[in-house]
Amino acid sequence: MPAFQTSPGTRDILAPESARWRRLVSVFADVVEGAGFGQIIPPMFEDLGVFLRLGEATEVVTKEMYDFEDKGGRRIALRPEMTAGVVRAFVQHRPVTPWKAWYAGPNFRYEKAQQGRYRQFDQVGVEVLGVDDPHLDAEVIALAWAFYARLGLTRVTLLVNSLGEPDDRARYVDALRAYFTERAADLSPESRQTLERNPLRVLDSKREQDRVIVGGAPTIASFYSSAASEHFTRVLAALDRLSVPYEVRPSLVRGLDYYRKTTFEFVGGALDSSQNAVGGGGRYDGLAEDLGGPATPGVGFALGVDRTLLECDAEGVFAAEDGAVSVFVVDVSGGLEALSLVADLRAAGVSADRAYEQRSMKSQMKAADRSGARFALIVGEDELRAGTVVVRQLVGRIGDDRTQSVVPRSEVVPTIKRALQS
Ligand code: HAM
């Protein structure tokens, strides 16, 4: 075993997976830029205070934060998510509203690492600040939905809920606390602990022992103010109008405290239930104010890149593509021809690779085959003297009959370009 390996919960993403990763972000950018979003690239670390707004009672803050004191004595944290940083940026720069921002990048949470749950994971997401229109909630959800469709995913389901206005939510939390406290003796020890910190999170328990009690818990709907109720009704009507299918899930509370009114989650139908949340989001109308800005409504979502790709694998869609070059140069005349040929090809926009260390013809041809290139350009002593290059077709050939032709060196690049277009 090598002396150093990736830390638990982190991974190296190698080619061709890394190219698929980039493609996913580019599909996402396409979808959201088509809807008027501009990219924000916020820093990966911020003052710890920015993230404390995620909720002092949430696990993300109490257990999972990568926080430290920097050399200047500042209390810093690696971002566990991007919403808080984006809202901090909004408060700092005060862009014109509605402000529609999208992002992509890594986040850090000290979680128990397993398949689909990492300590460094990537998200793509959007945030809109300055608009409290239920149609926007639906539009934002529909964007994520369109993105999944563009990837070819068909087994993702959408769960939606509303947490009501802050007062509704507070009354609901009191009612939940009373309900669970009365039954605390029958709850799992883990849920008893959660109850002390945040009764809402007990609803998340997937433990068999808690199932019946959680199932019988009061639901948020009976605590909605009329404004919150109307907001939610309009979100659902807009989703209907957009033909985005959803399931209302009254127990959906999500793991961060800033949510108000609409919350939602996307569940991957092909993944194991411990890591099948492929994305989530909602409204966070109080966050800008909490971060020292003006009262500003906000709504957005983040989708987990790692998990979305696991769902793609499980559904057999959006596969990694091999990153083969178009041309492989084999030079047994000393190597200088290979040097200049690949330079000329690349300058003309043709992807090209070559072998090194003056290997034998056989070994270079093997490398050419392995590269997946469509053509090999072969230069031996004879070709060097005659000023020619042998162009041999490698893939896409019929049977074993490798077609090849001899082309003047000066004609090679245009010949290859034509051949690649056909
Ligand atoms: P979240 O639900 O904490 O929400 O994370 C969103 C998504 O990130 C999850 O559904 C999941 O796919 C992925 N994710 C989270 N933790 C991990 C992990 N440890 N390993 C792999 N993937 C993970 C947020 O982060 C909010 N900022 C979403 C939001 C945006 N709400 C409003 N705007």
Coordinates of N, CA, C and O in Angstrom, one line a residue, residues 131-296:
V131 N -37.6 37.8 -4.7 CA -39.0 37.5 -5.2 C -39.7 36.5 -4.3 O -39.2 35.5 -4.0
D132 N -40.9 36.9 -3.9 CA -41.7 36.0 -3.1 C -42.9 35.5 -3.9 O -44.1 35.7 -3.5
D133 N -42.7 35.1 -5.1 CA -43.9 34.7 -6.0 C -43.9 33.1 -6.0 O -42.9 32.5 -6.4
P134 N -45.0 32.5 -5.6 CA -45.0 31.0 -5.6 C -44.7 30.4 -7.0 O -44.2 29.3 -7.1
H135 N -45.0 31.2 -8.1 CA -44.6 30.7 -9.4 C -43.1 30.5 -9.5 O -42.7 29.6 -10.3
L136 N -42.4 31.3 -8.8 CA -40.9 31.2 -8.9 C -40.5 29.9 -8.2 O -39.6 29.2 -8.8
D137 N -41.1 29.5 -7.1 CA -40.8 28.3 -6.5 C -41.0 27.1 -7.5 O -40.1 26.2 -7.6
A138 N -42.1 27.2 -8.2 CA -42.4 26.1 -9.2 C -41.4 26.1 -10.3 O -40.9 25.1 -10.8
E139 N -41.1 27.4 -10.8 CA -40.2 27.5 -11.9 C -38.8 26.9 -11.5 O -38.1 26.2 -12.3
V140 N -38.3 27.2 -10.3 CA -37.0 26.7 -9.8 C -37.1 25.2 -9.8 O -36.1 24.5 -10.2
I141 N -38.1 24.6 -9.2 CA -38.2 23.2 -9.1 C -38.2 22.6 -10.6 O -37.6 21.6 -10.8
A142 N -39.0 23.3 -11.5 CA -39.1 22.7 -12.8 C -37.7 22.8 -13.5 O -37.4 21.9 -14.4
L143 N -36.8 23.7 -13.1 CA -35.5 23.7 -13.7 C -34.7 22.5 -13.4 O -34.0 21.9 -14.2
A144 N -34.8 22.1 -12.1 CA -34.1 20.9 -11.7 C -34.7 19.7 -12.4 O -34.0 18.8 -12.9
W145 N -36.0 19.7 -12.5 CA -36.7 18.6 -13.2 C -36.2 18.5 -14.7 O -35.9 17.4 -15.2
A146 N -36.1 19.7 -15.3 CA -35.6 19.7 -16.7 C -34.2 19.2 -16.8 O -33.8 18.5 -17.8
F147 N -33.4 19.5 -15.8 CA -32.0 19.1 -15.8 C -31.9 17.6 -15.7 O -31.2 16.9 -16.5
Y148 N -32.7 17.0 -14.8 CA -32.7 15.5 -14.7 C -33.2 14.9 -16.0 O -32.6 13.9 -16.5
A149 N -34.2 15.5 -16.7 CA -34.6 15.0 -17.9 C -33.5 15.0 -19.0 O -33.4 14.1 -19.8
R150 N -32.8 16.1 -19.0 CA -31.7 16.3 -20.0 C -30.6 15.2 -19.8 O -30.0 14.8 -20.7
L151 N -30.4 14.8 -18.5 CA -29.5 13.7 -18.3 C -30.0 12.4 -18.7 O -29.3 11.4 -18.8
G152 N -31.3 12.3 -18.9 CA -32.0 11.0 -19.3 C -32.5 10.3 -18.1 O -33.0 9.1 -18.2
L153 N -32.5 10.9 -16.9 CA -33.1 10.2 -15.7 C -34.6 10.2 -15.8 O -35.2 11.2 -16.1
T154 N -35.2 9.0 -15.4 CA -36.6 8.9 -15.4 C -37.2 8.4 -14.1 O -38.4 8.3 -13.9
R155 N -36.3 8.0 -13.2 CA -36.8 7.5 -11.9 C -36.6 8.4 -10.7 O -36.7 7.9 -9.6
V156 N -36.4 9.7 -11.0 CA -36.3 10.6 -9.9 C -37.7 11.1 -9.5 O -38.5 11.3 -10.4
T157 N -38.0 11.1 -8.2 CA -39.3 11.6 -7.8 C -39.1 12.9 -7.0 O -38.1 13.1 -6.3
L158 N -40.2 13.7 -7.0 CA -40.1 15.0 -6.3 C -41.1 15.0 -5.1 O -42.2 14.7 -5.3
L159 N -40.5 15.3 -4.0 CA -41.3 15.4 -2.7 C -41.4 16.9 -2.4 O -40.4 17.6 -2.4
V160 N -42.6 17.4 -2.1 CA -42.7 18.8 -1.7 C -43.5 18.9 -0.4 O -44.3 18.0 0.0
N161 N -43.2 20.0 0.3 CA -43.9 20.3 1.5 C -43.8 21.8 1.7 O -43.1 22.5 1.0
S162 N -44.6 22.3 2.7 CA -44.4 23.6 3.1 C -44.2 23.6 4.6 O -44.9 22.9 5.3
L163 N -43.3 24.4 5.1 CA -43.0 24.5 6.6 C -43.8 25.7 7.1 O -43.6 26.1 8.3
G164 N -44.6 26.4 6.3 CA -45.4 27.5 6.8 C -44.5 28.7 7.1 O -43.3 28.8 6.8
E165 N -45.1 29.7 7.6 CA -44.4 31.0 8.0 C -43.7 30.6 9.3 O -44.0 29.6 10.0
P166 N -42.7 31.4 9.7 CA -41.9 31.1 10.9 C -42.8 30.9 12.2 O -42.5 30.0 12.9
D167 N -43.9 31.6 12.3 CA -44.8 31.4 13.5 C -45.5 30.1 13.4 O -45.6 29.4 14.4
D168 N -45.9 29.7 12.2 CA -46.6 28.4 12.0 C -45.6 27.3 12.4 O -45.9 26.3 13.1
R169 N -44.4 27.5 11.9 CA -43.4 26.5 12.2 C -43.1 26.4 13.6 O -43.0 25.3 14.2
A170 N -43.0 27.5 14.3 CA -42.7 27.5 15.8 C -43.8 26.8 16.5 O -43.6 26.0 17.4
R171 N -45.1 27.1 16.1 CA -46.2 26.4 16.8 C -46.2 24.9 16.6 O -46.5 24.1 17.4
Y172 N -45.8 24.6 15.3 CA -45.7 23.2 15.0 C -44.6 22.4 15.8 O -44.8 21.3 16.3
V173 N -43.5 23.1 15.9 CA -42.4 22.5 16.6 C -42.8 22.3 18.1 O -42.5 21.2 18.6
D174 N -43.5 23.2 18.7 CA -44.0 23.0 20.0 C -44.9 21.8 20.1 O -44.8 21.0 21.1
A175 N -45.8 21.7 19.2 CA -46.8 20.6 19.2 C -46.0 19.3 19.0 O -46.3 18.3 19.7
L176 N -45.0 19.3 18.1 CA -44.2 18.0 17.9 C -43.5 17.7 19.2 O -43.4 16.5 19.6
R177 N -42.9 18.7 19.8 CA -42.1 18.4 21.0 C -43.0 17.8 22.1 O -42.6 16.8 22.7
A178 N -44.2 18.3 22.2 CA -45.1 17.8 23.2 C -45.5 16.3 22.8 O -45.5 15.4 23.7
Y179 N -45.8 16.1 21.6 CA -46.2 14.8 21.1 C -45.1 13.7 21.3 O -45.3 12.7 21.9
F180 N -43.9 14.1 20.9 CA -42.8 13.1 21.1 C -42.3 12.9 22.5 O -42.0 11.8 22.9
T181 N -42.4 14.0 23.3 CA -42.0 13.9 24.7 C -42.9 13.0 25.4 O -42.4 12.1 26.2
E182 N -44.2 13.0 25.1 CA -45.1 12.1 25.7 C -44.8 10.7 25.4 O -45.1 9.8 26.2
R183 N -44.2 10.4 24.3 CA -43.9 9.1 23.9 C -42.4 8.7 23.9 O -42.0 7.7 23.3
A184 N -41.6 9.6 24.6 CA -40.2 9.5 24.5 C -39.7 8.1 25.0 O -38.7 7.6 24.4
A185 N -40.4 7.5 25.9 CA -39.9 6.2 26.4 C -39.9 5.2 25.3 O -39.0 4.2 25.4
D186 N -40.7 5.3 24.3 CA -40.8 4.3 23.3 C -40.0 4.6 22.0 O -39.8 3.9 21.1
L187 N -39.4 5.9 22.0 CA -38.6 6.2 20.9 C -37.2 5.6 21.0 O -36.7 5.2 22.1
S188 N -36.5 5.5 19.9 CA -35.1 5.0 19.9 C -34.2 6.0 20.6 O -34.6 7.2 20.7
P189 N -33.1 5.6 21.3 CA -32.3 6.5 22.0 C -31.8 7.6 21.1 O -31.7 8.8 21.6
E190 N -31.5 7.3 19.8 CA -31.0 8.4 18.9 C -32.1 9.5 18.8 O -31.8 10.7 18.8
S191 N -33.3 9.0 18.6 CA -34.4 10.0 18.4 C -34.7 10.8 19.7 O -35.1 12.0 19.6
R192 N -34.5 10.2 20.8 CA -34.7 10.9 22.1 C -33.7 12.1 22.1 O -34.0 13.1 22.6
Q193 N -32.4 11.8 21.7 CA -31.4 12.8 21.7 C -31.8 13.9 20.7 O -31.7 15.1 21.0
T194 N -32.2 13.5 19.5 CA -32.6 14.5 18.4 C -33.8 15.4 19.0 O -33.8 16.6 18.7
L195 N -34.7 14.7 19.7 CA -35.8 15.5 20.2 C -35.4 16.7 21.0 O -36.0 17.8 21.0
E196 N -34.3 16.5 21.8 CA -33.9 17.6 22.7 C -33.4 18.8 21.8 O -33.6 19.9 22.1
R197 N -32.7 18.4 20.7 CA -32.1 19.4 19.9 C -33.1 20.1 18.9 O -33.2 21.3 18.8
N198 N -33.9 19.2 18.3 CA -34.8 19.7 17.2 C -35.9 18.7 16.9 O -35.6 17.7 16.1
P199 N -37.0 18.9 17.5 CA -38.1 17.9 17.3 C -38.5 17.6 15.8 O -38.9 16.5 15.5
L200 N -38.3 18.6 15.0 CA -38.6 18.4 13.5 C -37.8 17.2 13.0 O -38.3 16.5 12.1
R201 N -36.5 17.1 13.4 CA -35.7 16.1 12.8 C -36.0 14.7 13.2 O -35.6 13.8 12.5
V202 N -36.8 14.6 14.3 CA -37.3 13.2 14.6 C -38.1 12.6 13.5 O -38.1 11.4 13.3
L203 N -38.8 13.5 12.8 CA -39.6 13.1 11.7 C -38.8 12.4 10.6 O -39.3 11.6 9.8
D204 N -37.5 12.7 10.6 CA -36.6 12.1 9.6 C -36.1 10.7 9.9 O -35.5 10.0 9.1
S205 N -36.4 10.2 11.1 CA -35.9 8.9 11.6 C -36.4 7.8 10.7 O -37.6 7.7 10.4
K206 N -35.5 7.0 10.3 CA -35.9 5.8 9.5 C -35.8 4.6 10.3 O -35.9 3.5 9.8
R207 N -35.6 4.7 11.6 CA -35.5 3.5 12.5 C -36.9 2.9 12.7 O -37.9 3.5 12.9
E208 N -36.8 1.5 12.6 CA -38.0 0.7 12.7 C -38.8 1.1 14.1 O -40.0 1.2 14.1
Q209 N -38.0 1.2 15.1 CA -38.6 1.5 16.4 C -39.4 2.7 16.5 O -40.3 2.9 17.3
D210 N -39.0 3.7 15.6 CA -39.7 5.0 15.7 C -40.9 5.1 14.7 O -41.6 6.1 14.7
R211 N -41.0 4.1 13.8 CA -41.9 4.2 12.7 C -43.3 4.6 13.0 O -43.9 5.5 12.5
V212 N -43.9 3.8 14.0 CA -45.3 4.1 14.3 C -45.5 5.4 15.0 O -46.4 6.2 14.6
I213 N -44.6 5.8 15.9 CA -44.7 7.1 16.6 C -44.6 8.2 15.6 O -45.4 9.2 15.5
V214 N -43.6 8.1 14.7 CA -43.4 9.2 13.7 C -44.6 9.2 12.8 O -45.1 10.3 12.4
G215 N -45.1 8.1 12.4 CA -46.3 8.0 11.5 C -47.5 8.7 12.1 O -48.3 9.3 11.4
G216 N -47.6 8.7 13.4 CA -48.8 9.3 14.0 C -48.6 10.7 14.5 O -49.5 11.3 15.1
A217 N -47.5 11.3 14.2 CA -47.2 12.7 14.6 C -48.1 13.7 14.0 O -48.5 13.5 12.8
P218 N -48.3 14.8 14.6 CA -49.1 15.9 14.0 C -48.4 16.3 12.7 O -47.2 16.2 12.6
T219 N -49.2 16.8 11.7 CA -48.6 17.2 10.5 C -48.7 18.7 10.4 O -49.6 19.4 11.0
I220 N -47.7 19.3 9.7 CA -47.6 20.8 9.6 C -48.8 21.4 9.0 O -49.2 22.6 9.4
A221 N -49.5 20.7 8.1 CA -50.6 21.4 7.4 C -51.6 22.1 8.3 O -52.2 23.2 8.0
S222 N -51.9 21.5 9.4 CA -52.9 22.1 10.3 C -52.4 23.3 11.0 O -53.2 23.9 11.8
F223 N -51.2 23.7 10.8 CA -50.6 24.8 11.5 C -50.4 26.0 10.6 O -50.0 27.1 11.0
Y224 N -50.7 25.8 9.3 CA -50.5 26.9 8.3 C -51.3 28.1 8.6 O -52.5 28.0 8.8
S225 N -50.7 29.3 8.5 CA -51.5 30.5 8.4 C -52.2 30.5 7.0 O -51.8 29.8 6.1
S226 N -53.2 31.4 6.9 CA -53.9 31.4 5.6 C -52.9 31.8 4.4 O -53.0 31.3 3.3
A227 N -52.0 32.7 4.8 CA -51.1 33.2 3.7 C -50.2 32.0 3.3 O -49.9 31.8 2.1
A228 N -49.7 31.3 4.3 CA -48.8 30.2 4.0 C -49.5 29.1 3.2 O -49.0 28.5 2.2
S229 N -50.7 28.9 3.6 CA -51.5 27.8 2.9 C -51.8 28.2 1.5 O -51.7 27.4 0.5
E230 N -52.1 29.5 1.3 CA -52.4 30.0 -0.1 C -51.1 29.9 -1.0 O -51.1 29.5 -2.1
H231 N -50.0 30.3 -0.4 CA -48.7 30.2 -1.1 C -48.4 28.8 -1.6 O -48.1 28.5 -2.7
F232 N -48.6 27.8 -0.7 CA -48.4 26.4 -1.0 C -49.3 25.9 -2.1 O -48.9 25.3 -3.1
T233 N -50.6 26.3 -2.0 CA -51.6 25.9 -3.0 C -51.2 26.4 -4.4 O -51.3 25.7 -5.4
R234 N -50.7 27.6 -4.4 CA -50.3 28.2 -5.7 C -49.0 27.6 -6.2 O -48.9 27.4 -7.4
V235 N -48.1 27.2 -5.3 CA -46.9 26.4 -5.8 C -47.3 25.1 -6.5 O -46.9 24.8 -7.6
L236 N -48.3 24.4 -5.8 CA -48.7 23.1 -6.4 C -49.5 23.3 -7.7 O -49.3 22.5 -8.6
A237 N -50.3 24.4 -7.7 CA -51.0 24.6 -9.0 C -50.1 24.9 -10.1 O -50.3 24.5 -11.3
A238 N -49.0 25.7 -9.8 CA -48.0 26.0 -10.9 C -47.3 24.7 -11.3 O -47.0 24.6 -12.5
L239 N -47.0 23.8 -10.4 CA -46.3 22.6 -10.8 C -47.2 21.8 -11.7 O -46.8 21.2 -12.7
D240 N -48.5 21.7 -11.3 CA -49.5 21.0 -12.2 C -49.5 21.6 -13.6 O -49.4 20.9 -14.6
R241 N -49.5 22.9 -13.6 CA -49.5 23.6 -14.9 C -48.3 23.3 -15.8 O -48.3 23.2 -17.0
L242 N -47.2 23.1 -15.0 CA -45.9 22.8 -15.8 C -45.7 21.3 -16.0 O -44.7 20.8 -16.5
S243 N -46.7 20.5 -15.5 CA -46.7 19.0 -15.7 C -45.5 18.4 -15.0 O -44.9 17.4 -15.5
V244 N -45.1 19.0 -13.9 CA -44.0 18.4 -13.1 C -44.7 17.5 -12.0 O -45.4 18.1 -11.1
P245 N -44.6 16.2 -12.0 CA -45.2 15.4 -11.0 C -44.6 15.5 -9.7 O -43.4 15.6 -9.6
Y246 N -45.4 15.5 -8.6 CA -44.8 15.6 -7.3 C -45.7 14.8 -6.3 O -46.8 14.4 -6.6
E247 N -45.1 14.6 -5.1 CA -45.8 14.0 -4.0 C -45.7 14.9 -2.8 O -44.6 15.3 -2.5
V248 N -46.8 15.3 -2.2 CA -46.8 16.2 -1.1 C -46.4 15.3 0.1 O -47.0 14.2 0.4
R249 N -45.3 15.6 0.8 CA -44.8 14.7 1.9 C -44.7 15.6 3.1 O -43.7 16.3 3.3
P250 N -45.8 15.6 4.0 CA -45.9 16.5 5.1 C -44.7 16.3 6.1 O -44.4 17.2 6.9
S251 N -44.0 15.1 6.1 CA -42.9 14.9 7.0 C -41.6 15.4 6.5 O -40.6 15.3 7.2
L252 N -41.6 16.0 5.3 CA -40.3 16.5 4.7 C -39.9 17.7 5.4 O -40.5 18.8 5.3
V253 N -38.8 17.6 6.2 CA -38.4 18.8 7.0 C -37.0 19.3 6.5 O -36.7 20.5 6.7
R254 N -36.2 18.5 5.9 CA -34.9 18.9 5.5 C -33.9 19.2 6.6 O -34.3 19.5 7.7
G255 N -32.6 19.1 6.3 CA -31.6 19.2 7.4 C -31.1 20.5 7.8 O -30.3 20.6 8.7
L256 N -31.6 21.6 7.2 CA -31.0 22.9 7.5 C -32.2 23.8 8.0 O -33.3 23.6 7.6
D257 N -31.8 24.7 8.9 CA -32.9 25.4 9.7 C -33.4 26.7 8.9 O -34.4 27.2 9.4
Y258 N -32.8 27.1 7.8 CA -33.3 28.4 7.3 C -34.5 28.3 6.5 O -35.1 29.3 6.0
Y259 N -35.1 27.1 6.3 CA -36.3 27.0 5.4 C -37.5 27.6 6.0 O -37.8 27.4 7.1
R260 N -38.3 28.2 5.1 CA -39.6 28.7 5.4 C -40.5 28.3 4.2 O -40.0 28.4 3.1
K261 N -41.8 28.1 4.4 CA -42.7 27.8 3.3 C -42.2 26.6 2.5 O -41.8 25.6 3.1
T262 N -42.1 26.8 1.2 CA -41.8 25.6 0.3 C -40.5 24.9 0.6 O -39.4 25.6 0.7
T263 N -40.5 23.6 0.8 CA -39.3 22.8 0.8 C -39.5 21.6 -0.2 O -40.7 21.2 -0.4
F264 N -38.5 21.1 -0.7 CA -38.6 20.0 -1.6 C -37.4 19.2 -1.7 O -36.3 19.6 -1.3
E265 N -37.5 18.0 -2.1 CA -36.4 17.0 -2.2 C -36.6 16.2 -3.5 O -37.7 15.8 -3.8
F266 N -35.5 15.8 -4.1 CA -35.5 14.9 -5.3 C -34.9 13.6 -4.8 O -33.8 13.6 -4.2
V267 N -35.7 12.5 -5.0 CA -35.2 11.2 -4.6 C -34.9 10.3 -5.8 O -35.7 10.2 -6.7
G268 N -33.7 9.7 -5.7 CA -33.3 8.8 -6.8 C -33.9 7.5 -6.6 O -33.7 6.8 -5.6
G269 N -34.7 7.1 -7.6 CA -35.5 5.8 -7.5 C -34.6 4.6 -7.5 O -35.0 3.5 -7.2
A270 N -33.3 4.7 -8.0 CA -32.5 3.6 -8.2 C -31.4 3.5 -7.1 O -30.6 2.6 -7.1
L271 N -31.5 4.4 -6.1 CA -30.5 4.4 -5.0 C -31.0 3.8 -3.7 O -32.2 3.8 -3.5
D272 N -30.1 3.4 -2.9 CA -30.3 2.9 -1.6 C -30.9 4.1 -0.7 O -30.4 5.2 -0.8
S273 N -31.8 3.7 0.2 CA -32.6 4.8 0.9 C -31.7 5.7 1.8 O -32.0 6.8 2.1
S274 N -30.5 5.2 2.2 CA -29.6 6.0 3.0 C -29.0 7.2 2.3 O -28.5 8.1 2.9
Q275 N -28.9 7.1 1.0 CA -28.3 8.2 0.2 C -29.0 8.4 -1.1 O -28.4 8.7 -2.1
N276 N -30.4 8.4 -1.0 CA -31.1 8.5 -2.2 C -31.6 10.0 -2.5 O -32.3 10.2 -3.4
A277 N -31.3 10.9 -1.5 CA -31.7 12.3 -1.8 C -30.6 12.8 -2.8 O -29.5 13.0 -2.5
V278 N -31.1 13.0 -4.0 CA -30.1 13.5 -5.1 C -30.1 15.0 -5.1 O -29.2 15.6 -5.7
G279 N -31.1 15.6 -4.5 CA -31.1 17.1 -4.5 C -32.2 17.6 -3.6 O -33.1 16.9 -3.2
G280 N -32.1 18.9 -3.2 CA -33.1 19.4 -2.4 C -33.0 20.9 -2.3 O -32.0 21.5 -2.8
G281 N -34.1 21.5 -1.8 CA -34.1 23.0 -1.7 C -35.3 23.5 -1.1 O -36.1 22.8 -0.5
G282 N -35.5 24.8 -1.3 CA -36.7 25.4 -0.7 C -36.5 26.9 -0.5 O -35.6 27.5 -1.0
R283 N -37.5 27.5 0.2 CA -37.5 29.0 0.5 C -36.7 29.3 1.8 O -36.8 28.5 2.7
Y284 N -36.1 30.4 1.8 CA -35.3 30.8 3.0 C -35.4 32.3 3.2 O -34.5 33.0 3.2
D285 N -36.7 32.7 3.3 CA -37.0 34.2 3.3 C -36.3 35.0 4.4 O -36.2 36.2 4.3
G286 N -35.8 34.4 5.5 CA -35.2 35.2 6.6 C -33.7 35.2 6.5 O -33.1 35.9 7.3
L287 N -33.1 34.5 5.6 CA -31.7 34.3 5.7 C -30.9 35.6 5.4 O -29.9 35.9 6.1
A288 N -31.3 36.4 4.4 CA -30.5 37.6 4.1 C -30.5 38.5 5.3 O -29.5 39.1 5.7
E289 N -31.7 38.6 6.0 CA -31.8 39.5 7.2 C -30.9 38.9 8.3 O -30.2 39.7 9.0
D290 N -30.9 37.6 8.5 CA -30.0 37.0 9.5 C -28.6 37.3 9.2 O -27.7 37.3 10.1
L291 N -28.2 37.5 8.0 CA -26.8 37.7 7.6 C -26.5 39.2 7.6 O -25.5 39.6 7.0
G292 N -27.4 40.0 8.1 CA -27.2 41.4 8.2 C -27.7 42.3 7.1 O -27.3 43.4 6.9
G293 N -28.5 41.7 6.2 CA -29.0 42.4 5.0 C -30.4 42.8 5.2 O -31.0 42.6 6.3
P294 N -31.0 43.4 4.1 CA -32.4 43.8 4.2 C -33.3 42.5 4.1 O -32.8 41.5 3.6
A295 N -34.5 42.6 4.7 CA -35.4 41.4 4.6 C -35.6 41.1 3.1 O -36.0 42.0 2.3
T296 N -35.2 39.9 2.7 CA -35.3 39.6 1.2 C -35.7 38.2 1.1 O -35.1 37.3 1.7

